[in-house]
Amino acid sequence: MATATATKDKSVLWDWLTTVDHKKLAVLYLIAGTLFFVKAGMMALFMRIQLMSAENDFLTGQTFNELITMHGTIMLFLAATPLIFAFMNFVIPLQIGARDVAFPFVNALGFWIFFFGGLLLSVSWFFGGGPDAGWTAYVPLSSGEYADLGLDFYVLGLQVSGIGTLVSAINFIVTIINMRAPGMTMMRMPLFCWTGLVVSILIVFAFTPLAAGLALLMLDRIFGGQFFIPDMGGNAVLWQHIFWIFGHPEVYILVLPAFGIISEVIPAFSRKRLFGYTAMVFATLVIAFLGFMVWVHHMFTVGLGPITNSVFAIATMGIAVPTGIKIFNWLFTMWGGKITFNTAMLCASSFVPTFVLGGVTGVMLAMVPVDYLYHDTYFVVAHFHYIIIGGIVLGLLAGTYYWYPKMFGHKLNEKLGILMFWLFYIGFHMTFFIQHILGLIGMPRRVYTYLEGQGMETMNLVSSIGSFVMGAAILVLVINVVYSAFNSERITVNDPWDARTLEWSTPTPIPEYNFAQTPQVRSLDPWFYEKVHGDGTMKPAEPMTDIHMPNGSILPFVIGLGLFTWGFGMVMMNMENTIVPPFLVIGTGVILTFGSMLIRSIKEDHGYHIPLEQVKKIEKEVS
Amino acid sequence: MAGSVDLSKGLPSHPEKSTLEGKNKFLGFWIFLGGETIMFATFFGTFLGLREGTAGGPSAEELFSMPLVFIMTMLLLTSSLTSVLAMFSMKKNNFKNMLVLMIVTVLLGLGFLGFEIYEFVEYVHHGLGYTTSAFASSFYTLVGLHGAHVLFGLCWITTLIIRYSRSGITLTNAPKFYVASLYWHFIDVVWVFIFTVVYLMGIGGA
Amino acid sequence: MSDDLSKPFTKSSMSEEEIMKINKERKIQVTSFAFMIFLTILAFIAVATETIEVGFAIPFILLLAVVQFFLQMYYFMHLKDKDHGWPNAFIISGVVLSTPALIALILLLGVTKY
Amino acid sequence: MKGRKGLLRFLPLSAMLLFLAGCGEDRLTALDPYGPQAQWIFDNMILSLYVMALVIIVVFTLFFIAVVKFRRKPGDDEIPKQVEGSKTLELTWTIIPIILLVILAVPTIAGTYYLAEEAPEAAGSSGEEEGEEAEEAADAAAEGEDAVVIDVTGHQYWWQFDYPEGFTAGNEVYIPVGEKVWFNVTGNDVIHSFWVPALGGKIDTIPGVENSLWLQADEPGVYKGKCAELCGPSHALMDFKVVALERDEYDAWVDSMSQEEEAPEENSVAAEGRQVFEDQGCIGCHAVEGQGSAQGPTLTNFADRDYIAGVIDFNNENLEEWIRDPQSFKQGNNMQPYPDMSDEDMEAIIEYLNTLSVEDEE
Ligand code: HEA
Ligand code: HEA
Ligand code: CUA
Ligand SMILES: [Cu+2]
């Protein structure tokens, strides 16, 4: 039996490559997500520079198309998703009072597969350019006949990173269902856990059709499948259905965790419990269900017929109701509270009106005949950036400022934080509000330029300037992170915000086993309950004993690498004169992947135990 | 961890779920199957949407042979039964019996796969290549994906059989066998729809 | 403790009663298997004999497939047992969400307008 | 202008008028509708804006009151009352949005059917009905008889318009004013989307799928159209024009488009150009007056256009550059370049192209 000593004497790098600790994986997700966010953000800036004036020739149409595609794809799959996963990973086990997730190994696997998938997508730049058919990759434009290698990278990169996301999601579901501390019933779970659960379920049901769709596109591009070519009996609309069956739930996958974060931050800084908790849970479930029933609203102009369009329009409008419930519950959480405005709360509270602005344009889009006007114009671009930035990004920023002390042991600088917030907020409205009007006066989306004399110059210029202000805000955030790392006071208390949920009952920094004794939960907002009704500490639900911990493993990394190699080999099949034959590369990838799985399956790994004395020692140190 | 189960009395009656790891695996796998359901539905939808699109190539009616499909169906259904019976043996701590039943399952699965490969080769000879038409592509994709699942299942179960051939039933391998058998049943369920929707409806010419 | 996890057992903890129960269940399984075989043969016959009208045979064999689906899921895969609440939830969700997707892919490809 | 008048009634939008001022002569913006379909869309957008304004005002009011009134004062450590929720409130903000949505849903469905109207069948033999019904049917039949139905095909990156009279036009579509014109659209290579903002909504042109759309222009004039679905590097440059003419002018235009080619005067430069046009293989892609293929836009009325290839200013220098190197204007387009054509040939061909007009000489 291995003991705790086995973890010593390892290099830092090795430690991070092999870690299965959910807190460290959260940090990895955070870093990877931030890097991808900055990358995609820079692409957006390039796009805005190109659109700053009429008939600008900073970028060619081809490059511009590659940039929009990569911007959209990276932002949704490789920036927003991992950032959300970062918080889910860090917070959910703590909030439900668990020592770890259900499958620590799978958790690490999910991260590395996602990461290598993202890498595969990104290396497309070095092999003749990125994908250029938009993040929606509509066929025939994305099919073998009209698109180059870039799309092979898109297809395989997303396929790989999708697998990573899928296995992580399964892990979260099982964690939340099976690993809750005693007394933590489903209806006592913090809303962030609820949204985490629902989102993971959405991932399981939405990423699988995506995998199927990507497989079809891959087969079309690499093996000559005829799914989309009308002359061969195929159909081009098929892809759009499959994509949006995934694509619409995907947008809720992104926004629900942001709702969750907001539902944590607003009560914490209003010092009031979440208004209408039950209704909030219910609304989340309804949104998730309806999210699967509305995808055709992206296809109103495809010409599916009036019955189809009407049905899906009504279903789409229906989503406004549960979302409205959430909005008003947040407002009434603040109502009658005692609100502290720091950066986290600024972001969280301003989320509410901003999101409503994006939401109502969504409902406008759902009016089918009027969508014939809006569709594929800048009005839609404005709609989703309002929701995504006003919703997801503000939510993530709120989460960052809120959980940062727990994650890194010090707060972010407040002055810089507030500067960032205002820059971001102003820049954001400047960039995107005006785009509504641009769409209405006839600017389609995904255009790399527009002609002079159509009245679009000024508005585009304003929009571009706004995007720079937003960029500056993100720059301030980056500066803040570096600055605070050196100049901020260490947090020594458990609970710097005087918050409500279980994660704040753990010591800072958190020991690797999270809780020396699993806590006994007695109420919703258990930590707040103990502070008010108890003695300010969590009651233990079990005696102190040896603590069982999982072993680290390099296999997740190797499997990720294997899938990367495999995917790359598949892309090579479409390359002209490769140095090594593609099947060799594919073979290597397959062997790495399945070999590691075989090893994992054959070697029984029961983890190790931290002996009681050591637990006691650690507990003394941190308190 | 063993948790509340008293191990001194012998193998618990639900060895696959008597540890937390086992419980997690069990639930996680069901979730995965939930996802697989909708993934297969997508492929079924693709096939059904495109099955008229033969583009002048051979159509389902011309190609499919009923006896072959019938044999394949019987093989797979029977293998589903043997893997059920294997799980009963496992619960009763009858390790040898379980192994034998699992081996039979694998053999039946192999038979199925052999016929499927034969079938595909046959179709290619009759002019139904992968790129012949949308019907061909979606047929091979759907049925081939199922075949790939069968292949993966075979490799998986074989690995388990070899790895644990002399270890007896333990709280570690019981969930593994159980989950593998769930997977096998799921493959069978999918086949039920394949033989109905692809073959019988194809031959019936709806 | 970890070693326990890799140790085989010499006996089963099952009581006589439990063994009886499990044997009975086994019998049910074999019966349902026989029933499934029967359904399969029925489906093949329905199509093979060509005496039954196509418009009827197709829904009929689809119905048979659905029955088999339930038998497999609820008996062979034990979904009917207690302790299977969550698995049931996931499979049912999977089926429920598959339905509109399937219908859309079959009907709503833009060729015929609805 | 009728659209403007409608606009002013709606104060929330009057700010947008500012932006409208910059518009050129080609009518583009959807905020200034010129036909019943565009008007319908515009009116319903305004309706939804009112509903949304209501929602926004409620939310913002609550938000600002909460933010201002319930700030925590420094040193105030009292814990506010922990409210669980309220059934009545919960019910209120479920029911009111539902009502608002119903208000939007009704016109949505009505409009979906209104805009989905199909082209009338040509010439109905409906003599049996009596009275009013018969009259209506006769009206419909009459309308059906000379209803204009144009087949539209989207190409990378140009538009093909086939008229029922049998001729083809490229990049510019002429329609009669004041009547519904039906467009049956499909795609040739990838998906495009046919959109004339000032006249109505858009419809995708999908290879293998037949879609249809009707538009009606209430005033003669030029309406700008755009491709609204990403279709490749030059998607942004896939513009076209809708020219609305009074019915008699339209009929005249149709007549001249249908006429046989009149050969250019012999021994003129243009005749030489015509020869070059054939020798260089232009005719292999460009039809002129019914001759040649439709791999490229028909050039029958080329000289009547304001733009080359939909977006380039029409002058001889640009035309020469276009023929020598089309890629420099429109990346990825499918026209063959002629970098090495001799200057004389070029001159001739341009001269010839300039004669391709069907408009009456003044
Ligand atoms: C996180 C992302 C996110 C979210 C949450 C949403 C939410 C919604 N979206 Fe959005 N959407 C996108 C991201 C998102 N969307 C993206 C990325 C695209 C473009 C994809 C592409 O083509 O590239 C898109 C496109 C898109 C379209 C297609 C447009 C087109 O291409 O033609 C439509 C059409 O119906 C739509 C509708 C809606 C609706 C009705 C909601 C609703 O959920 C909004 C509900 C919220 C509210 C309504 C506000 C709060 C409610 C109240 C205060 C109650 C009272 C309100 C009323 C009675 C109105 N969206
Ligand atoms: C999570 C999703 C997400 C996010 C956060 C963003 C963020 C931004 N988006 Fe994005 N966008 C999409 C998702 C997203 N977008 C999608 C899905 C599409 C559709 C794609 C398609 O059509 O296929 C799209 C399309 C899209 C378009 C339309 C392109 C077109 O149709 O032609 C535009 C144009 O303005 C745009 C702009 C921006 C801008 C300015 C930001 C800004 O918020 C970015 C802010 C971040 C930064 C600026 C980077 C950080 C900067 C630094 C660290 C310092 C460096 C700073 C300076 C040098 C100043 N986006
Ligand atoms: Cu054609 Cu865009
Ligand atoms: Cu959507």
mmCIF file with all atom_site columns, C-alpha atoms and ligand atoms in Angstrom, chain D residues 155-157 159 190-193 227-232 234-236 238, ligand 3:
data_model
loop_
_atom_site.group_PDB
_atom_site.id
_atom_site.type_symbol
_atom_site.label_atom_id
_atom_site.label_alt_id
_atom_site.label_comp_id
_atom_site.label_asym_id
_atom_site.label_entity_id
_atom_site.label_seq_id
_atom_site.pdbx_PDB_ins_code
_atom_site.Cartn_x
_atom_site.Cartn_y
_atom_site.Cartn_z
_atom_site.occupancy
_atom_site.B_iso_or_equiv
_atom_site.pdbx_formal_charge
_atom_site.auth_seq_id
_atom_site.auth_comp_id
_atom_site.auth_asym_id
_atom_site.auth_atom_id
_atom_site.pdbx_PDB_model_num
ATOM   1  C  CA  . HIS D 1 155 ? -23.702 31.083 -57.525 1.00 0.00 ? 155 HIS D CA  1
ATOM   2  C  CA  . GLN D 1 156 ? -20.373 31.817 -55.910 1.00 0.00 ? 156 GLN D CA  1
ATOM   3  C  CA  . TYR D 1 157 ? -20.559 35.007 -56.086 1.00 0.00 ? 157 TYR D CA  1
ATOM   4  C  CA  . TRP D 1 159 ? -26.946 35.776 -59.037 1.00 0.00 ? 159 TRP D CA  1
ATOM   5  C  CA  . VAL D 1 190 ? -23.015 26.354 -51.727 1.00 0.00 ? 190 VAL D CA  1
ATOM   6  C  CA  . ILE D 1 191 ? -25.778 27.939 -49.689 1.00 0.00 ? 191 ILE D CA  1
ATOM   7  C  CA  . HIS D 1 192 ? -26.491 31.623 -50.250 1.00 0.00 ? 192 HIS D CA  1
ATOM   8  C  CA  . SER D 1 193 ? -29.321 33.745 -49.016 1.00 0.00 ? 193 SER D CA  1
ATOM   9  C  CA  . CYS D 1 227 ? -26.218 37.589 -50.062 1.00 0.00 ? 227 CYS D CA  1
ATOM   10 C  CA  . ALA D 1 228 ? -26.758 36.881 -46.399 1.00 0.00 ? 228 ALA D CA  1
ATOM   11 C  CA  . GLU D 1 229 ? -25.232 33.471 -45.904 1.00 0.00 ? 229 GLU D CA  1
ATOM   12 C  CA  . LEU D 1 230 ? -21.511 32.920 -45.632 1.00 0.00 ? 230 LEU D CA  1
ATOM   13 C  CA  . CYS D 1 231 ? -20.529 31.438 -48.992 1.00 0.00 ? 231 CYS D CA  1
ATOM   14 C  CA  . GLY D 1 232 ? -16.804 31.924 -49.266 1.00 0.00 ? 232 GLY D CA  1
ATOM   15 C  CA  . SER D 1 234 ? -16.211 37.033 -51.434 1.00 0.00 ? 234 SER D CA  1
ATOM   16 C  CA  . HIS D 1 235 ? -19.473 36.573 -49.587 1.00 0.00 ? 235 HIS D CA  1
ATOM   17 C  CA  . ALA D 1 236 ? -19.353 40.257 -48.674 1.00 0.00 ? 236 ALA D CA  1
ATOM   18 C  CA  . MET D 1 238 ? -22.188 39.208 -53.583 1.00 0.00 ? 238 MET D CA  1
HETATM 19 CU CU1 . CUA E 2 .   ? -23.387 34.107 -51.434 1.00 0.00 ? 3   CUA E CU1 1
HETATM 20 CU CU2 . CUA E 2 .   ? -22.804 34.878 -49.386 1.00 0.00 ? 3   CUA E CU2 1
#
